[in-house]
Coordinates of C-alpha atoms in Angstrom, one line a residue:
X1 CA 4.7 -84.0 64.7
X2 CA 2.2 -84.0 61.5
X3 CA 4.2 -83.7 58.0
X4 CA 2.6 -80.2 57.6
X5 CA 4.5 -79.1 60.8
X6 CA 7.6 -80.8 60.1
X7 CA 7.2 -78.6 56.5
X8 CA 6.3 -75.9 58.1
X9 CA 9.3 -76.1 60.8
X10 CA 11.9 -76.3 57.9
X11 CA 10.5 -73.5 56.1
X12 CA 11.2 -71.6 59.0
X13 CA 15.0 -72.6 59.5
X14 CA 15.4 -71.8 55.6
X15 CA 14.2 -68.5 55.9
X16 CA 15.9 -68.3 58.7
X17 CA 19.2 -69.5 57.5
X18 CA 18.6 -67.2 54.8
X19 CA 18.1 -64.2 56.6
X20 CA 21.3 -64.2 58.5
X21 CA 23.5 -62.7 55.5
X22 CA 27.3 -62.3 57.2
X23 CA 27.4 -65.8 58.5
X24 CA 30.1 -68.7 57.5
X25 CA 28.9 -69.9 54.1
X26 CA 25.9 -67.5 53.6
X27 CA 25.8 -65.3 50.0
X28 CA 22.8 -62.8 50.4
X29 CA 23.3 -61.9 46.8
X30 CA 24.7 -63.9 44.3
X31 CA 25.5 -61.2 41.6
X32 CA 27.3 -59.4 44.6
X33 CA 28.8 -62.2 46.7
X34 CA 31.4 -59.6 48.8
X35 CA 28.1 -58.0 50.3
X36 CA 26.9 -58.4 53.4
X37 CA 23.7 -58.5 53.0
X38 CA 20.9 -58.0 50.3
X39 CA 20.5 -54.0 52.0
X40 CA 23.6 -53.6 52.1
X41 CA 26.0 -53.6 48.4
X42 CA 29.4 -54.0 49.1
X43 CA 30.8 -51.3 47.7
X44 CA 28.9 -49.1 50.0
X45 CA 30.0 -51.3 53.0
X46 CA 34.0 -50.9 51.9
X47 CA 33.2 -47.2 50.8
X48 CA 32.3 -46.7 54.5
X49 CA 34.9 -48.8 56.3
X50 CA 37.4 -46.9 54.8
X51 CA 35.5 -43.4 55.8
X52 CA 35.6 -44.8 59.1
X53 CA 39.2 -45.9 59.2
X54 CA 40.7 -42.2 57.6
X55 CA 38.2 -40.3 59.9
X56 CA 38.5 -42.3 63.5
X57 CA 41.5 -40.0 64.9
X58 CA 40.4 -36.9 63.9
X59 CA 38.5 -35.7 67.3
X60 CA 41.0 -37.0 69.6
X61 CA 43.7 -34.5 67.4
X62 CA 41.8 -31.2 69.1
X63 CA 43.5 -30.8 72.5
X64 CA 46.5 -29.0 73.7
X65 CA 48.6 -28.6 76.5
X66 CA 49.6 -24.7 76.7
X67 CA 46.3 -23.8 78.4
X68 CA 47.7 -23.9 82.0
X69 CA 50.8 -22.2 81.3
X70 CA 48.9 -19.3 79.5
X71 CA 46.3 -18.5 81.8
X72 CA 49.0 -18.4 84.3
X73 CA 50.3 -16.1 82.5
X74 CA 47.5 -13.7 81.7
X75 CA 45.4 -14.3 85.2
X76 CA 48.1 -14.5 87.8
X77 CA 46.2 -13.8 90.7
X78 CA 42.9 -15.3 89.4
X79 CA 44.0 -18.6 88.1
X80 CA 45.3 -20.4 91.2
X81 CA 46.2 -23.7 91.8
X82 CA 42.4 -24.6 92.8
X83 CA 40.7 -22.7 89.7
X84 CA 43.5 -24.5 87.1
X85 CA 42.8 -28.1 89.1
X86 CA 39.2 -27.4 88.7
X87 CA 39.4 -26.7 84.8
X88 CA 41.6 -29.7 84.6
X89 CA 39.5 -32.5 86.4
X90 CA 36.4 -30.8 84.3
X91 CA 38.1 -32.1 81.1
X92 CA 39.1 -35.6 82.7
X93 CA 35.6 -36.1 84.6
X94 CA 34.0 -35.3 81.0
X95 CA 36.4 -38.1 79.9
X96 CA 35.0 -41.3 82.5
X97 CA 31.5 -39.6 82.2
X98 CA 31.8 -40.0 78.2
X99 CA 33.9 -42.9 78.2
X100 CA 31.1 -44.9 80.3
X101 CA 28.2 -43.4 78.3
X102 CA 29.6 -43.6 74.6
X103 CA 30.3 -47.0 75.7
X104 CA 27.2 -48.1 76.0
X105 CA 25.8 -46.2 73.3
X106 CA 28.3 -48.0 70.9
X107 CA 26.9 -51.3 72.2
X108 CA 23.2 -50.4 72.2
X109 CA 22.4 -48.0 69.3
X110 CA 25.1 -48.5 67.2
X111 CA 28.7 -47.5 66.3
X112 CA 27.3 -44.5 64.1
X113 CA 25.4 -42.7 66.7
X114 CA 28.0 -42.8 68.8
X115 CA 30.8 -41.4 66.9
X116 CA 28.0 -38.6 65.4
X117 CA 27.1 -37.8 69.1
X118 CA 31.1 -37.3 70.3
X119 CA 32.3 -35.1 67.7
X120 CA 28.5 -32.6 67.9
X121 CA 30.3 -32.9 71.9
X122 CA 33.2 -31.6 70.7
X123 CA 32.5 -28.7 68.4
X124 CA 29.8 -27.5 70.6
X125 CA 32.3 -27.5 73.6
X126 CA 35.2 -25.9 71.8
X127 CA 32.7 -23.0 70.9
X128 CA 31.7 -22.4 74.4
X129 CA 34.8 -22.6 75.5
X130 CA 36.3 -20.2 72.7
X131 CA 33.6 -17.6 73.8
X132 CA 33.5 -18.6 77.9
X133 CA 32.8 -15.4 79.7
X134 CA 31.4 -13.9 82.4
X135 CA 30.7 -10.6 84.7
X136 CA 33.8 -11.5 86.9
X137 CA 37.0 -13.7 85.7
X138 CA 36.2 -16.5 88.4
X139 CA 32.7 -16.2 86.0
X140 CA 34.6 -16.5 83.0
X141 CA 36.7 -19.6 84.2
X142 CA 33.3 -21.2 85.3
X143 CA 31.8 -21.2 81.9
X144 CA 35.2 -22.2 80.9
X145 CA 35.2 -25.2 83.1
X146 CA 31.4 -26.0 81.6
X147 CA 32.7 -26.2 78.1
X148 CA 36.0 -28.2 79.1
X149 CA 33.3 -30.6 80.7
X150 CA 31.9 -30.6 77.6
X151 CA 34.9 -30.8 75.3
X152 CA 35.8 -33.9 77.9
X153 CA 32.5 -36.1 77.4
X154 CA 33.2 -35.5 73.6
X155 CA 37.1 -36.4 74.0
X156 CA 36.6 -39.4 76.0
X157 CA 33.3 -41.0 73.9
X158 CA 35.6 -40.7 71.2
X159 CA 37.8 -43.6 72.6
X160 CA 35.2 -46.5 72.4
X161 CA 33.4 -45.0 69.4
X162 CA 36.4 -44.2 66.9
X163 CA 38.5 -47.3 68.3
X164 CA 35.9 -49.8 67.9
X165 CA 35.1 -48.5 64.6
X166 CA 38.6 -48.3 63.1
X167 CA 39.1 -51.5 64.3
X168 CA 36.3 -53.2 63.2
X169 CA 36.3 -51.3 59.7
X170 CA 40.5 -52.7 59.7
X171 CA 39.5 -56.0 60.3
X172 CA 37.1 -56.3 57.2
X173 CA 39.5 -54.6 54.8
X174 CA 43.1 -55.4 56.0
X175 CA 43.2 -57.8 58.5
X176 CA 46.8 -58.7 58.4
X177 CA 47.8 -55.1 58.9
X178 CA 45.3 -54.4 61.5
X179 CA 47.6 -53.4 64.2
X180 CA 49.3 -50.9 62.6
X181 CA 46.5 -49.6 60.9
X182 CA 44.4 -48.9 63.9
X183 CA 47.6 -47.2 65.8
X184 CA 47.9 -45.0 63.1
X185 CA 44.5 -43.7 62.8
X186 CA 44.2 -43.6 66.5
X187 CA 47.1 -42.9 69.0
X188 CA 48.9 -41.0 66.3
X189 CA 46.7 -38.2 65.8
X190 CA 46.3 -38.6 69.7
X191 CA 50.0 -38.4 70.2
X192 CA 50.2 -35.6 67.2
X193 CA 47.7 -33.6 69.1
X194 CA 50.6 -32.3 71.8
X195 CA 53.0 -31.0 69.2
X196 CA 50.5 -29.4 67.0
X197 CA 49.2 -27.6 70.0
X198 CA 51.7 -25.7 70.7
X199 CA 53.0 -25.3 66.9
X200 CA 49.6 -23.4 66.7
X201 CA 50.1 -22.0 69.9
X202 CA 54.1 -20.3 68.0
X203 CA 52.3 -19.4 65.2
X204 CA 49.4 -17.0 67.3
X205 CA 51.8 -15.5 69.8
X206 CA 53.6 -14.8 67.0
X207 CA 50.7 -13.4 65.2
X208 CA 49.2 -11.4 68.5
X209 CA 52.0 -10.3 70.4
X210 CA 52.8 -11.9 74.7
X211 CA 50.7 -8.7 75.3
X212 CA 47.2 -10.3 73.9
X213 CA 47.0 -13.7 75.4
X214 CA 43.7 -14.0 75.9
X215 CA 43.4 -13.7 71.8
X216 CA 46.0 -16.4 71.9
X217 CA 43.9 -19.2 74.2
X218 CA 40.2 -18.1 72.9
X219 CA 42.3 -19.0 69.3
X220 CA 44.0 -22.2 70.5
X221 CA 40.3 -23.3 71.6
X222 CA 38.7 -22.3 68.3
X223 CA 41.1 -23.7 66.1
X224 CA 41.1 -27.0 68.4
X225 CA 37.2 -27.4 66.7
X226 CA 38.0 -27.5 63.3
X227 CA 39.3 -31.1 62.7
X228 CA 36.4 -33.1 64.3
X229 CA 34.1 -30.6 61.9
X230 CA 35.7 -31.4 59.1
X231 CA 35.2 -35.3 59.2
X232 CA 31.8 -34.5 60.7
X233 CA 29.9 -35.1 57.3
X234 CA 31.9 -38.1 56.6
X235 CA 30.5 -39.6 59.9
X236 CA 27.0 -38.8 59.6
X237 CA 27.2 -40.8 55.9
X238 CA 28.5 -44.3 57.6
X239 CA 27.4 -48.1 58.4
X240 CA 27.8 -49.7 61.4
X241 CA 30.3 -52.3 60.6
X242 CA 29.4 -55.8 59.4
X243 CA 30.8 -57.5 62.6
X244 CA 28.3 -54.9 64.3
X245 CA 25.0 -55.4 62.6
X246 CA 25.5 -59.2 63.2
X247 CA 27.1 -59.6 66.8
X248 CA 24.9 -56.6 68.6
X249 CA 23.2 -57.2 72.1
X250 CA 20.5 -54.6 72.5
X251 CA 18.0 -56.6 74.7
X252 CA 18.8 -58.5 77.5
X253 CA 22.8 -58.4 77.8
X254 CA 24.0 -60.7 80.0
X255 CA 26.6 -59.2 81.7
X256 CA 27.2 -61.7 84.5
X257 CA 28.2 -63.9 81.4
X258 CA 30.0 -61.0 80.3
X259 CA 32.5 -60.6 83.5
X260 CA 32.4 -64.4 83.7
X261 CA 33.2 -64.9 80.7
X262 CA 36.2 -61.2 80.8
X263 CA 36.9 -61.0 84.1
X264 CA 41.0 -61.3 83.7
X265 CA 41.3 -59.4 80.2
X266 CA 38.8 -56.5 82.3
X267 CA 41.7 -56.6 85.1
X268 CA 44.6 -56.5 82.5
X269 CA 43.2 -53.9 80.3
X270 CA 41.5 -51.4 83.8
X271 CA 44.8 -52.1 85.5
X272 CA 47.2 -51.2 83.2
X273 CA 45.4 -48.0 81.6
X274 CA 45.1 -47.1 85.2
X275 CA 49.0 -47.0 85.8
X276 CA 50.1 -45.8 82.4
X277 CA 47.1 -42.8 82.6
X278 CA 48.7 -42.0 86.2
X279 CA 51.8 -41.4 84.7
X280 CA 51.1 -40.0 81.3
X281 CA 48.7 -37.1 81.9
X282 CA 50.2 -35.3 84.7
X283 CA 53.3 -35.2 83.0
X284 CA 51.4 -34.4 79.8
X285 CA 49.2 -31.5 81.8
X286 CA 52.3 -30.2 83.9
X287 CA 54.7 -30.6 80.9
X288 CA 55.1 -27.2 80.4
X289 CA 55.3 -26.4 84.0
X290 CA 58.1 -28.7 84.8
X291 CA 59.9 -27.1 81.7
X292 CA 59.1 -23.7 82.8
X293 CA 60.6 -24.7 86.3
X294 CA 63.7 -25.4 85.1
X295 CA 63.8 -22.5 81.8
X296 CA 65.5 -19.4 83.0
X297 CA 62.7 -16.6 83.8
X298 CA 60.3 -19.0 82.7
X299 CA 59.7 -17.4 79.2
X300 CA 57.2 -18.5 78.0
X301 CA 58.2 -19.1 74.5
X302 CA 61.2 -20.6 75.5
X303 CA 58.7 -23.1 77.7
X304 CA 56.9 -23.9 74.6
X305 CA 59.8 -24.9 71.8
X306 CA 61.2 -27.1 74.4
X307 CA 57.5 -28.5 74.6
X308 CA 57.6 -28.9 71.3
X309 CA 61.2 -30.6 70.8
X310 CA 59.7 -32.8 74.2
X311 CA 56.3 -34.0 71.6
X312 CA 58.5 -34.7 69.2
X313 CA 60.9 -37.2 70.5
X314 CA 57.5 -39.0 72.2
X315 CA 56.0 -39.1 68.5
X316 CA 58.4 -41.9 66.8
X317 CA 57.3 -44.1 69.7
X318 CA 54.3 -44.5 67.9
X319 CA 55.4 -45.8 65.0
X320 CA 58.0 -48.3 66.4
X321 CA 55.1 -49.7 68.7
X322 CA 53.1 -49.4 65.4
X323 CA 56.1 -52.2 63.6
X324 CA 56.5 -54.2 66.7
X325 CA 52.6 -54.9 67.7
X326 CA 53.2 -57.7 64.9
X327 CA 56.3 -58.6 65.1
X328 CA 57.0 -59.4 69.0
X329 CA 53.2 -59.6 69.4
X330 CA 50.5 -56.9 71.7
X331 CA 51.4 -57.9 75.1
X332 CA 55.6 -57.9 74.8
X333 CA 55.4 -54.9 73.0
X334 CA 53.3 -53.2 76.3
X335 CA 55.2 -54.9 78.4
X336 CA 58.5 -53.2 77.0
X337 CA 56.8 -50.0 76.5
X338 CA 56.4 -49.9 80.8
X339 CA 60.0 -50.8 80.7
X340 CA 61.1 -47.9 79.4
X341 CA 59.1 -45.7 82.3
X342 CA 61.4 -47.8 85.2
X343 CA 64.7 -47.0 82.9
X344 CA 64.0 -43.5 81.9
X345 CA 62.5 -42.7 85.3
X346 CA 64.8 -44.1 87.0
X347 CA 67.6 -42.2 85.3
X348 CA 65.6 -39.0 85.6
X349 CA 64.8 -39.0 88.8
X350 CA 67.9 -40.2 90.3
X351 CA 70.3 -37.5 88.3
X352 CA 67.4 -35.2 88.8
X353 CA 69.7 -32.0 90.0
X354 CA 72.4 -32.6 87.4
X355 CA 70.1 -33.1 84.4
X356 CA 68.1 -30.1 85.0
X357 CA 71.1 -27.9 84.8
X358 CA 71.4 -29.1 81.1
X359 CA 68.1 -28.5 79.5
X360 CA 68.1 -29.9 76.5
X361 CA 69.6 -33.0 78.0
X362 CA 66.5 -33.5 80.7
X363 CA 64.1 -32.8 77.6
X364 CA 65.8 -36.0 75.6
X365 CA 65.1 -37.8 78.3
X366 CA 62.0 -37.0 79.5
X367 CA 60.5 -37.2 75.9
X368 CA 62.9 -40.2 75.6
X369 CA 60.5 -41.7 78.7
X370 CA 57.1 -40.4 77.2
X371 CA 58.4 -42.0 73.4
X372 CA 58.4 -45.6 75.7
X373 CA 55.0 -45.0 76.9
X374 CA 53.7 -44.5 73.7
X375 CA 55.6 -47.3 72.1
X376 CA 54.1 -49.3 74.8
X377 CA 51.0 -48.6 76.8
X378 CA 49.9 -45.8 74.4
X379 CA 49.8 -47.7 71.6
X380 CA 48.9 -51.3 73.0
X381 CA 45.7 -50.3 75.2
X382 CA 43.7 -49.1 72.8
X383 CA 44.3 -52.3 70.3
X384 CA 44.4 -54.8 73.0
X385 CA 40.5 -53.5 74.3
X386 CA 39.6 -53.7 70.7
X387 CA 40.3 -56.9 70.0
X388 CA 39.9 -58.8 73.8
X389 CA 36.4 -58.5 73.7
X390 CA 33.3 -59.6 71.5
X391 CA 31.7 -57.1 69.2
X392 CA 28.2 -57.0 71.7
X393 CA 30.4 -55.7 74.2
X394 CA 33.6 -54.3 72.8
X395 CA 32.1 -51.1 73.3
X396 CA 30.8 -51.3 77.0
X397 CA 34.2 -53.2 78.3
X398 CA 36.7 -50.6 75.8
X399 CA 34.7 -47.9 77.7
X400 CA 35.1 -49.1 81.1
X401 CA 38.8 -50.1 80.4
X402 CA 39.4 -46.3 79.3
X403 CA 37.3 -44.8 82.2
X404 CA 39.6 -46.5 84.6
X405 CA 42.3 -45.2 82.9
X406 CA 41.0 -41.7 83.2
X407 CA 40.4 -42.4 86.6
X408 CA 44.2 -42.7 87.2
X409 CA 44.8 -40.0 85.5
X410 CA 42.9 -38.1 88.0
X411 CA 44.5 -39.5 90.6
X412 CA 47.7 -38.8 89.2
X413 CA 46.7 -35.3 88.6
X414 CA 45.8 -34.7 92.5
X415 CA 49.1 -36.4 93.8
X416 CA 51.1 -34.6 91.7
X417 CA 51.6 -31.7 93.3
X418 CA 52.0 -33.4 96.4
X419 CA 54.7 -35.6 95.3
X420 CA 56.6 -32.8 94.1
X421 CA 56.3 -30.5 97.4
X422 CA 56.6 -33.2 99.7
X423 CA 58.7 -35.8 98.5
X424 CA 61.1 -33.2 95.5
X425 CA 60.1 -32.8 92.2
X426 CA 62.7 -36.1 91.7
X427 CA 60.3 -38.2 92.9
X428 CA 57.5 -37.7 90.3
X429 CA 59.7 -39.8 87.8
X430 CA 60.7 -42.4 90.3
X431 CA 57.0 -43.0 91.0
X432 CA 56.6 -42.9 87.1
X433 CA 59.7 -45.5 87.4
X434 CA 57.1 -47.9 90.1
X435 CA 54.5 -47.6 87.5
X436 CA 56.8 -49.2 85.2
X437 CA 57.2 -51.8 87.3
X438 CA 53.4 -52.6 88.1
X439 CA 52.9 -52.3 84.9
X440 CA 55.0 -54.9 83.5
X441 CA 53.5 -57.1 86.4
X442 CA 50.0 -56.3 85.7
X443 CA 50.4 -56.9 81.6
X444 CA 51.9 -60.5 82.1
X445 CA 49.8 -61.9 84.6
X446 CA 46.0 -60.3 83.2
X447 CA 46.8 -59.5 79.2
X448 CA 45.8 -62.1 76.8
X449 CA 48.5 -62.2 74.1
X450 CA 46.3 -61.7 71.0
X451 CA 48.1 -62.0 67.7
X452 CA 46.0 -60.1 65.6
X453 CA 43.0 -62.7 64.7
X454 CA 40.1 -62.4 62.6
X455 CA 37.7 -60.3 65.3
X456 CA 34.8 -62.7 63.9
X457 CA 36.7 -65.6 66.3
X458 CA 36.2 -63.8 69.3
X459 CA 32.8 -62.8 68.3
X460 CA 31.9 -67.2 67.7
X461 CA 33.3 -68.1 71.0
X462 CA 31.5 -65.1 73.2
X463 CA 28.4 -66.3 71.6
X464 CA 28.7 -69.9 71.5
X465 CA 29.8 -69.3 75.6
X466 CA 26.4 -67.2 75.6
X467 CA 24.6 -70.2 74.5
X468 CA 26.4 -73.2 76.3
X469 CA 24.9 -70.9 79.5
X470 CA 21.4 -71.1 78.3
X471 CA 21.1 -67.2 76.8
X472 CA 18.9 -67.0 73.6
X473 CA 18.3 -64.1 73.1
X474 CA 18.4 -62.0 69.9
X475 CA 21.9 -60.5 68.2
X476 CA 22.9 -58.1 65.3
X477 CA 20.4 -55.6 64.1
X478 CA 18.7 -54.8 60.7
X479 CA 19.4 -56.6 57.7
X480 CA 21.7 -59.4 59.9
X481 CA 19.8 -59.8 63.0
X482 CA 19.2 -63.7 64.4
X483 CA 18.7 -65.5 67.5
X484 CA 22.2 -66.4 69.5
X485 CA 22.1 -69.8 68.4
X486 CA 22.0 -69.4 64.9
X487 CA 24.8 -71.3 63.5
X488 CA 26.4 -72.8 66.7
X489 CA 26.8 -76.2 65.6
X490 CA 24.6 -78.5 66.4
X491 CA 26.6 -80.7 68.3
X492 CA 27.0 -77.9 70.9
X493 CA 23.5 -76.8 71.2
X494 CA 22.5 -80.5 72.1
X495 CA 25.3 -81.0 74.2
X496 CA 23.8 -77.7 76.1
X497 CA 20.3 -78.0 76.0
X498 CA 21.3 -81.5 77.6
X499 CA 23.5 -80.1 80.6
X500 CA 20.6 -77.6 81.3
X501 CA 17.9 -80.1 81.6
X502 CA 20.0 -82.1 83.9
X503 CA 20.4 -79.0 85.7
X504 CA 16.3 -78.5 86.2
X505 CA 16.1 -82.2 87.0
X506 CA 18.9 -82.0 89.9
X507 CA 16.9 -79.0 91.1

């Protein structure tokens, strides 16, 4: 090589070097060193990280659980079994579609677009819904099942966009506290959303009178719009996150290196969302039904403060899963969160016939059963995808993780009815009870046990595991975009480019 390309050569690796602002040792600007890059001031980035953190559970706040129980109510004859199972699934197929797509879009265009794109879902669903109508009322309940389809894409996107947001804002900002943090901006406003529901749901029977119900629901889905909109602005104005503009894949993903490389935290984190989804919406869609079965005359108002009493005592789950992520670590913490399904299910569905005849008593512990879900599952899923997986594909694998989920819950949904008239209603809390069980089995044997580590580890290892396979491709985007190997030490690139010429040789 002349001198003038060996000068040239190292010009290029300076600028280079240079360009990659966010990595280990790098200061893009000197009189700013906290900035990410020389675009970017850091003022700007924290201003948005902590947008991003106090908007990410807003959307997931805007569903309830009184809609079966009051078009019962006002359409008897119209809203049967098939027409309520048809507006249901519409909501949870909405869910995998969005969770699949958002996803992706996460991973490709950006964290931004996809949290902008989720709540426009949201608002624009909860409208149509709030006006759905139609020459006949199987018409009505068809444009109703459009905008719950709707409303679904939005709710479910919102799980891989907001969680992979908060958690990557939480991890620039207060990484210690991480855990807690990112439960409490995400499955509390999730877990909130129940309660609130049907508080709002007292407050406008109350206001309209049992005689106007269909002012009640059309209400109910209006009001259900407003908290996404108001955080709506706030979401247009932020960044992607640092870890983001640096770790993105959005040519050429590998994702044979990606299963390779996931394929037991992808079991853990599919399998158990699968179970604890199979349990928890049913119960959570049917909630007021089983209480309605069991309130005398099944008044409706009745139905819905023992709903409420039943949100509540699942709420502090949250919060103790919220302490304990930390403190016993993510996976015991899930692990003892399915527990309390085989305990409280068992205990349920065993004294089924006595409990019932006390109602307040069956409420404790059926809320007493939900509380252990969200301790557990509830609040440990959503984390655990967050953090098991690189910032290329957190996105992709969070939304595939939640999509399975969904999927039990569908599957849940279909067999509950079932369960109940063939086996006794009994049984649908001593299958919750097997749930537990597989579970506990699934979390020990597939869940890594993170501890609540700097997400920029996962994102050196996925890359240098990307390049040790010969990928060299191009990651991050705008002002901290590089090739793959940028950094890696250069003891592991040789060692690589080594093993893959050996390779073509032995070929």
């Amino acid at each position: 090589m002349s001198d003038s390309d060996r000068i040239s050569d190292e010009k290029v690796k300076t600028t280079s070097r240079e360009e990659v602002a966010g990595a280990p040792g790098v200061i893009a600007v000197p009189e700013d060193p906290e900035a990410p890059s020389k675009v970017v001031s850091s003022a700007r980035q924290r201003m948005s990280d902590m947008f991003t953190i106090f908007c990410a559970g807003f959307a997931l706040i805007s569903d309830g659980t009184m809609t079966n129980v009051l078009l019962k109510k006002e359409y008897p004859t119209q809203y049967t079994s098939a027409v309520s199972t048809q507006v249901s699934n519409a909501l949870l197929v909405g869910e995998i579609i969005g969770q699949i797509t958002i996803g992706l879009v996460c991973d490709y265009l950006g964290r931004k677009v996809a949290i902008v794109t989720t709540t426009a879902m949201i608002v624009f669903g909860g409208i149509l819904a709030t006006a759905s109508n139609g020459v006949t009322i199987l018409g009505m309940f068809w444009m109703m099942t459009v905008a719950r389809g709707i409303v679904g894409f939005g709710t479910g996107g919102e799980y891989p966009a907001s969680s992979t947001s908060a958690s990557e804002a939480a991890n620039e900002h207060a990484l210690k506290r991480r855990g807690p943090i990112f439960i409490l901006v995400t499955n509390l406003p999730l877990s909130f959303g129940g309660p609130l529901a049907v508080i709002v749901f007292l407050i406008v029977i109350s206001a309209a009178g049992t005689n106007h119900l269909s002012t009640v629901w059309r209400v109910c889905f209006g009001l259900g719009c407003l908290l996404p909109l108001t955080v709506f602005y706030f979401r247009l104005k932020m960044l992607n996150s640092k870890l983001y503009r640096r770790g993105a894949i959005k040519k050429r993903v590998p994702y044979k290196l990606v299963v390779r490389y996931y394929w037991k935290s992808l079991i853990g984190t599919c399998g158990a969302w699968f179970l604890y989804d199979f349990v928890t919406f049913p119960n959570g869609v049917f909630s007021g039904v089983i209480i309605s079965s069991v309130v005398p005359n099944a008044d409706i108002i009745k139905t819905a403060e023992y709903q409420l009493l039943l949100g509540s005592i699942a709420l502090p789950g949250v919060f103790i899963g919220a302490y304990l992520c930390d403190k016993i670590g993510r996976k015991n913490t899930m692990m003892l969160g399915f527990s309390g399904y085989l305990v409280f299910g068992l205990i349920i569905g065993c004294a089924y016939n006595q409990i019932t005849k006390i109602i307040p008593l069956f409420v404790i512990f059926y809320g007493l059963m939900q509380s252990s879900g969200n301790l557990g599952p509830g609040d440990m899923l959503g984390l655990l995808s967050s953090e098991s997986y690189a910032t290329a594909v957190r996105g992709t694998c969070y939304g595939i993780s939640a999509a399975l989920g969904k999927t039990g819950a569908a599957v849940g949904t279909e067999a509950f009815t079932p369960i109940q008239n063939n086996l006794g209603k009994r049984w649908t809390f001593i299958v919750a009870a097997i749930c537990g069980v597989a579970g506990i089995l699934v979390t020990y044997f597939f869940v890594k046990d993170v501890r609540g580590d700097d997400l920029s580890n996962e994102d050196e290892a996925f890359r240098s595991f990307l390049v040790a396979n010969g990928w060299d491709g191009e990651m991050g985007e705008d002002d901290l975009q590089a090739l793959a190997d940028e950094d890696i030490p250069p003891a592991i690139g040789d060692v690589d480019r080594e093993a893959e010429a050996e390779k073509v040789k032995a070929m």
